[in-house]
Coordinates of C-alpha atoms in Angstrom, one line a residue:
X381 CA -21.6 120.7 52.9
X382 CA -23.6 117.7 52.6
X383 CA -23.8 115.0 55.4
X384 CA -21.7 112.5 53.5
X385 CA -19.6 114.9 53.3
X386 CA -18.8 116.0 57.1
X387 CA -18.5 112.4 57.8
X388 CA -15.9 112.0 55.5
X389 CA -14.1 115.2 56.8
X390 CA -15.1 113.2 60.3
X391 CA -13.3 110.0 58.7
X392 CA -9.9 112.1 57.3
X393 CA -9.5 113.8 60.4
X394 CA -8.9 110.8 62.6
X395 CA -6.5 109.6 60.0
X396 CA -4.3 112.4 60.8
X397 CA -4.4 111.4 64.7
X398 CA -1.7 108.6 65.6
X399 CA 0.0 110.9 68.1
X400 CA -2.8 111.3 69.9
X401 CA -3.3 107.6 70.0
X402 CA -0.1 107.2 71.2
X403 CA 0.2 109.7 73.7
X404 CA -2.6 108.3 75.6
X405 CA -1.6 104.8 75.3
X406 CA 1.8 105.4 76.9
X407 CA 0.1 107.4 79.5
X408 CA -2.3 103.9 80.3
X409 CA 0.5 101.8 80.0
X410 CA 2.4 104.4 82.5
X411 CA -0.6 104.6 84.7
X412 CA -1.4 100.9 85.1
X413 CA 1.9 99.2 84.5
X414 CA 2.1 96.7 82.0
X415 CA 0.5 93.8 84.0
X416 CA -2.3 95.7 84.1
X417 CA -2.9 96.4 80.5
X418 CA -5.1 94.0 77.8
X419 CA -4.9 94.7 74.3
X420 CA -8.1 94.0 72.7
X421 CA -9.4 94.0 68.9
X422 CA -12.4 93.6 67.4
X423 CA -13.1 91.6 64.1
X424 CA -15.2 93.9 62.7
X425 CA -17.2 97.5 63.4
X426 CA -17.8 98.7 67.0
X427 CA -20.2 101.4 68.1
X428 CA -20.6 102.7 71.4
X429 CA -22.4 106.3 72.4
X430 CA -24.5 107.8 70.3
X431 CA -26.8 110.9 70.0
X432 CA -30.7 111.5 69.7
X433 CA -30.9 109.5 66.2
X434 CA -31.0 108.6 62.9
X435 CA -32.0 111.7 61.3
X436 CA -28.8 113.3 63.5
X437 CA -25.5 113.0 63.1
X438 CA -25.2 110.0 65.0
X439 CA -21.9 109.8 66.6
X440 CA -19.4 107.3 68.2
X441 CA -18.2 108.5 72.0
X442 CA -15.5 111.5 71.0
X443 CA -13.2 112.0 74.1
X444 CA -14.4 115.3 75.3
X445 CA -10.8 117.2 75.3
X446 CA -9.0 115.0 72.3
X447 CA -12.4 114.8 70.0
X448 CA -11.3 111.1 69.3
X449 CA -13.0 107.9 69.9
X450 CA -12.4 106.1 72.9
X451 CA -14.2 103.8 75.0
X452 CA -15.3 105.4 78.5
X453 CA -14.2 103.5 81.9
X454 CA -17.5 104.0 82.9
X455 CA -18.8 101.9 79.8
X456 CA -16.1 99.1 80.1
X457 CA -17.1 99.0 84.0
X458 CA -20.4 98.7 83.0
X459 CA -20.1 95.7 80.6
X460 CA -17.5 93.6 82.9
X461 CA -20.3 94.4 85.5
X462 CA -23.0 93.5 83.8
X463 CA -21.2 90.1 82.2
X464 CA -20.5 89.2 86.2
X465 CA -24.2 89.8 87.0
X466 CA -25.2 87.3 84.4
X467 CA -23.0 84.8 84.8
X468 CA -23.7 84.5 88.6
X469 CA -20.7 85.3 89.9
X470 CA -20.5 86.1 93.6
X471 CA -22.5 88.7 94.9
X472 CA -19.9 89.8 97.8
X473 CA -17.2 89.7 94.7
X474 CA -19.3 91.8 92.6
X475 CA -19.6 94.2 95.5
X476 CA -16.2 94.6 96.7
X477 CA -15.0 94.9 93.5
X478 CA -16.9 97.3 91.4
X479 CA -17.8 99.4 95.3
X480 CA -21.2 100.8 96.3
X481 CA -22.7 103.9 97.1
X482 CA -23.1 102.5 100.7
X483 CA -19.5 101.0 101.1
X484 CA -17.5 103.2 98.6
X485 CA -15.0 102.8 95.9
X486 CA -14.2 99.3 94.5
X487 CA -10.8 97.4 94.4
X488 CA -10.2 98.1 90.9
X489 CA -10.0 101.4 88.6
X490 CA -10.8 101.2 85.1
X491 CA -9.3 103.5 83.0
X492 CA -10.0 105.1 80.0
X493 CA -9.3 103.1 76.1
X494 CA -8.3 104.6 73.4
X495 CA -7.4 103.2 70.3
X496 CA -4.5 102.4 68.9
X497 CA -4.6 103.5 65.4
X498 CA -7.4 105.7 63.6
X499 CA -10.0 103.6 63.0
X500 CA -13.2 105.6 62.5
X501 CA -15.3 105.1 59.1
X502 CA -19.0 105.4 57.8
X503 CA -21.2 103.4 58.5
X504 CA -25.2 102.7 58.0
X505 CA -27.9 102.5 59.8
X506 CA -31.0 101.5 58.2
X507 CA -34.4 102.0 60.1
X508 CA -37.1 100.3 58.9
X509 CA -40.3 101.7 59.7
X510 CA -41.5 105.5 59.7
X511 CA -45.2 107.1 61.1
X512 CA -46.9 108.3 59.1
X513 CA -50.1 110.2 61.6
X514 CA -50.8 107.2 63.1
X515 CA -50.0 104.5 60.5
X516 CA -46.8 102.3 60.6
X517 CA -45.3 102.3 57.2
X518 CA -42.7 100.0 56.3
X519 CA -40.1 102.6 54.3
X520 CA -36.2 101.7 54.7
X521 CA -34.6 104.7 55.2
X522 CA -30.7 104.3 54.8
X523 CA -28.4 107.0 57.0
X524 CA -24.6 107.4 57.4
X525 CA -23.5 107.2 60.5
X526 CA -19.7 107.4 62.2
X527 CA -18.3 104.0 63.6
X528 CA -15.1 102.1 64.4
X529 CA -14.1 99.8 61.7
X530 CA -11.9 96.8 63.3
X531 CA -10.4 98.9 66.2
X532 CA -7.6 97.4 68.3
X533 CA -7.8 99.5 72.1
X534 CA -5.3 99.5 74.6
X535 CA -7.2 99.1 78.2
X536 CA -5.9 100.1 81.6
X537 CA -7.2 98.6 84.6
X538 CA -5.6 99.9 88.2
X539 CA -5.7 98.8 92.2
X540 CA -7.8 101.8 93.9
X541 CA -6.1 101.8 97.5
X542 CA -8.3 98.9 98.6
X543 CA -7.0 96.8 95.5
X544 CA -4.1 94.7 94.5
X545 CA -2.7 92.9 91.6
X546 CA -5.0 89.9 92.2
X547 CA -8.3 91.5 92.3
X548 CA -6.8 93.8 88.7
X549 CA -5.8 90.1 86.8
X550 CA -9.6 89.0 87.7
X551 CA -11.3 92.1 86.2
X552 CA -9.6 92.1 83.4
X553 CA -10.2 88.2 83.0
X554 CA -13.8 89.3 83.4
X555 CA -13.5 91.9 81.3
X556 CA -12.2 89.7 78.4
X557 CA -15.2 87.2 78.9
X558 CA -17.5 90.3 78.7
X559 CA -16.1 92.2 75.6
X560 CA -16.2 88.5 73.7
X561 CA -19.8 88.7 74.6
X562 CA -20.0 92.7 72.8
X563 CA -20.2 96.0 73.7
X564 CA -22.1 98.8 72.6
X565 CA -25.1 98.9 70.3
X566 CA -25.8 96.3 67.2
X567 CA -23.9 93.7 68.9
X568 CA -27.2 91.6 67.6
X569 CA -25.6 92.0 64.2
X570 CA -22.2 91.3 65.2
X571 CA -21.2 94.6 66.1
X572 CA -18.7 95.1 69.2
X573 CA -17.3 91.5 69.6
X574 CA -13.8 91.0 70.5
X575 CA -11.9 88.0 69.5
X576 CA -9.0 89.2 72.0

Protein backbone atom coordinates (compact mmCIF):
# COMPACT_ATOMS: atom_id res chain seq x y z
CA UNK A 1 0.00 0.00 0.00
CA UNK A 2 1.45 3.17 -0.95
CA UNK A 3 1.48 6.33 1.39
CA UNK A 4 -1.20 8.13 -0.45
CA UNK A 5 -2.86 5.34 -0.05
CA UNK A 6 -2.95 4.80 3.99
CA UNK A 7 -3.71 8.33 4.24
CA UNK A 8 -6.67 8.00 2.35
CA UNK A 9 -7.72 4.84 4.38
CA UNK A 10 -6.60 7.45 7.42
CA UNK A 11 -9.14 10.06 5.73
CA UNK A 12 -12.24 7.28 5.11
CA UNK A 13 -11.90 5.99 8.47
CA UNK A 14 -12.69 9.25 10.38
CA UNK A 15 -15.64 9.54 8.03
CA UNK A 16 -17.16 6.64 9.59
CA UNK A 17 -16.67 8.27 13.27
CA UNK A 18 -19.66 10.75 14.15
CA UNK A 19 -20.60 8.62 17.19
CA UNK A 20 -17.51 8.88 18.55
CA UNK A 21 -17.68 12.63 18.05
CA UNK A 22 -20.69 12.68 19.73
CA UNK A 23 -20.10 10.59 22.58
CA UNK A 24 -17.40 12.71 23.76
CA UNK A 25 -19.01 15.92 23.15
CA UNK A 26 -22.01 15.04 25.42
CA UNK A 27 -19.62 13.79 27.91
CA UNK A 28 -17.83 17.73 27.86
CA UNK A 29 -20.96 19.33 27.75
CA UNK A 30 -22.00 16.81 30.88
CA UNK A 31 -18.73 17.51 32.46
CA UNK A 32 -18.52 21.30 32.31
CA UNK A 33 -22.10 22.28 31.99
CA UNK A 34 -23.12 24.35 29.32
CA UNK A 35 -21.86 27.68 30.57
CA UNK A 36 -18.78 26.31 30.42
CA UNK A 37 -18.57 25.19 26.94
CA UNK A 38 -17.26 27.38 23.56
CA UNK A 39 -17.80 26.15 20.28
CA UNK A 40 -15.04 27.06 18.08
CA UNK A 41 -14.35 26.70 14.18
CA UNK A 42 -11.65 27.30 12.17
CA UNK A 43 -11.81 28.86 8.59
CA UNK A 44 -9.61 26.62 7.11
CA UNK A 45 -6.94 23.59 7.93
CA UNK A 46 -5.55 23.05 11.55
CA UNK A 47 -2.58 21.04 12.56
CA UNK A 48 -1.54 20.34 15.91
CA UNK A 49 1.04 17.28 17.01
CA UNK A 50 3.09 15.80 14.84
CA UNK A 51 5.83 13.08 14.59
CA UNK A 52 9.62 13.02 13.70
CA UNK A 53 9.02 14.50 9.92
CA UNK A 54 8.45 14.82 6.66
CA UNK A 55 9.80 11.69 5.27
CA UNK A 56 7.27 10.05 8.17
CA UNK A 57 3.96 9.76 8.30
CA UNK A 58 3.40 12.93 9.84
CA UNK A 59 0.33 12.79 11.92
CA UNK A 60 -2.27 15.17 13.56
CA UNK A 61 -2.67 14.34 17.62
CA UNK A 62 -4.92 10.90 17.51
CA UNK A 63 -6.70 10.54 20.97
CA UNK A 64 -4.74 7.67 22.40
CA UNK A 65 -7.91 5.32 23.22
CA UNK A 66 -10.46 6.68 20.38
CA UNK A 67 -7.53 7.05 17.48
CA UNK A 68 -9.35 10.33 16.57
CA UNK A 69 -8.19 13.88 16.44
CA UNK A 70 -8.68 15.97 19.18
CA UNK A 71 -7.01 18.84 20.58
CA UNK A 72 -5.15 18.00 24.08
CA UNK A 73 -6.10 20.24 27.33
CA UNK A 74 -2.67 20.43 27.78
CA UNK A 75 -2.18 22.13 24.33
CA UNK A 76 -5.31 24.46 24.67
CA UNK A 77 -3.80 25.40 28.28
CA UNK A 78 -0.72 26.03 26.73
CA UNK A 79 -1.89 28.53 24.03
CA UNK A 80 -4.49 30.58 26.46
CA UNK A 81 -1.27 30.56 28.67
CA UNK A 82 1.00 31.67 26.35
CA UNK A 83 -1.58 34.44 24.71
CA UNK A 84 -1.91 35.81 28.63
CA UNK A 85 1.91 35.98 28.84
CA UNK A 86 2.07 38.09 25.81
CA UNK A 87 -0.39 40.24 26.17
CA UNK A 88 0.76 41.24 29.72
CA UNK A 89 -1.86 40.21 31.69
CA UNK A 90 -1.40 40.02 35.35
CA UNK A 91 1.18 38.00 36.65
CA UNK A 92 -0.73 36.99 40.05
CA UNK A 93 -3.74 36.13 37.48
CA UNK A 94 -1.72 34.14 35.36
CA UNK A 95 -0.56 32.30 38.49
CA UNK A 96 -3.57 31.57 40.23
CA UNK A 97 -5.15 30.57 37.34
CA UNK A 98 -3.22 28.21 35.36
CA UNK A 99 -1.43 26.94 39.23
CA UNK A 100 2.31 26.25 39.83
CA UNK A 101 4.48 23.62 40.82
CA UNK A 102 5.12 25.54 44.10
CA UNK A 103 1.35 26.51 44.83
CA UNK A 104 -0.49 23.64 43.06
CA UNK A 105 -3.37 23.24 40.83
CA UNK A 106 -5.03 26.29 39.11
CA UNK A 107 -8.68 27.62 39.29
CA UNK A 108 -9.64 26.34 36.06
CA UNK A 109 -9.59 22.72 34.31
CA UNK A 110 -9.34 22.41 30.71
CA UNK A 111 -10.73 19.60 29.21
CA UNK A 112 -10.10 17.73 26.42
CA UNK A 113 -11.70 18.93 22.48
CA UNK A 114 -12.83 16.91 20.13
CA UNK A 115 -14.45 17.64 17.13
CA UNK A 116 -17.58 17.76 16.16
CA UNK A 117 -17.79 16.12 12.87
CA UNK A 118 -14.98 14.14 10.89
CA UNK A 119 -12.90 16.48 9.55
CA UNK A 120 -9.44 14.91 8.81
CA UNK A 121 -7.95 15.17 5.07
CA UNK A 122 -4.52 15.32 3.23
CA UNK A 123 -2.60 17.70 3.32
CA UNK A 124 1.05 18.94 1.98
CA UNK A 125 3.92 19.83 3.31
CA UNK A 126 6.48 21.00 1.13
CA UNK A 127 10.19 21.38 2.38
CA UNK A 128 12.36 23.21 0.54
CA UNK A 129 15.77 22.51 0.98
CA UNK A 130 17.62 19.00 1.34
CA UNK A 131 21.72 18.27 2.29
CA UNK A 132 23.36 17.00 0.20
CA UNK A 133 27.11 16.02 2.36
CA UNK A 134 27.52 19.28 3.33
CA UNK A 135 25.85 21.42 0.49
CA UNK A 136 22.36 23.02 0.93
CA UNK A 137 20.41 22.27 -2.21
CA UNK A 138 17.37 24.01 -2.92
CA UNK A 139 15.05 20.73 -4.12
CA UNK A 140 11.16 21.06 -3.16
CA UNK A 141 10.20 17.95 -2.00
CA UNK A 142 6.19 17.66 -1.84
CA UNK A 143 4.78 15.02 1.12
CA UNK A 144 1.27 14.13 2.18
CA UNK A 145 0.61 14.65 5.35
CA UNK A 146 -2.90 14.12 7.65
CA UNK A 147 -4.64 17.42 8.84
CA UNK A 148 -7.99 18.88 9.89
CA UNK A 149 -9.77 20.61 7.10
CA UNK A 150 -12.18 23.41 8.64
CA UNK A 151 -12.86 21.61 12.03
CA UNK A 152 -15.51 23.01 14.30
CA UNK A 153 -14.47 21.59 18.27
CA UNK A 154 -16.48 21.54 21.22
CA UNK A 155 -14.20 22.83 24.36
CA UNK A 156 -14.83 22.22 28.01
CA UNK A 157 -13.42 24.32 30.51
CA UNK A 158 -14.18 23.42 34.48
CA UNK A 159 -13.70 25.13 38.24
CA UNK A 160 -10.86 22.75 39.92
CA UNK A 161 -12.02 23.06 43.77
CA UNK A 162 -10.28 26.39 44.04
CA UNK A 163 -12.36 27.83 40.98
CA UNK A 164 -15.68 29.25 40.14
CA UNK A 165 -17.80 30.26 37.35
CA UNK A 166 -15.98 33.65 37.11
CA UNK A 167 -12.49 32.64 36.95
CA UNK A 168 -14.05 29.61 33.98
CA UNK A 169 -15.91 32.73 31.80
CA UNK A 170 -12.33 34.54 31.85
CA UNK A 171 -10.32 31.52 30.53
CA UNK A 172 -12.41 30.85 28.12
CA UNK A 173 -12.50 34.65 27.04
CA UNK A 174 -8.77 34.29 26.95
CA UNK A 175 -8.91 31.28 25.36
CA UNK A 176 -11.02 32.80 22.46
CA UNK A 177 -8.46 35.80 22.03
CA UNK A 178 -5.65 33.07 21.88
CA UNK A 179 -7.15 30.57 19.35
CA UNK A 180 -7.98 33.87 16.95
CA UNK A 181 -4.28 34.32 17.29
CA UNK A 182 -3.68 30.21 16.06
CA UNK A 183 -2.70 27.14 17.34
CA UNK A 184 -0.53 24.59 16.32
CA UNK A 185 2.00 24.56 13.56
CA UNK A 186 1.82 26.68 10.09
CA UNK A 187 -0.29 29.23 11.72
CA UNK A 188 2.41 31.55 9.61
CA UNK A 189 0.38 30.41 6.59
CA UNK A 190 -2.90 30.73 8.09
CA UNK A 191 -3.16 27.47 9.54
CA UNK A 192 -5.05 27.10 13.10
CA UNK A 193 -7.01 30.46 13.25
CA UNK A 194 -10.37 30.48 14.60
CA UNK A 195 -12.83 33.00 13.52
CA UNK A 196 -15.17 31.79 16.63
Amino acid sequence: MTRNEILWCAVDADGNCTKIYEKMNRRTRTLAGAENVLTVSFDWRLRVGGTGGFRDLLLPVLHPVFGVPYLPASTLKGATKAWAVRTSKSGEDIKNLFGTLDEGMGLVEFLDAFPTKPCLDIDVATPQWTWDGDDVLYRPSPHPILGLKEPTFLIGLCPTSRGNDDHVQMIKMWLGEALKEGIGSRVSAGYGRSHS
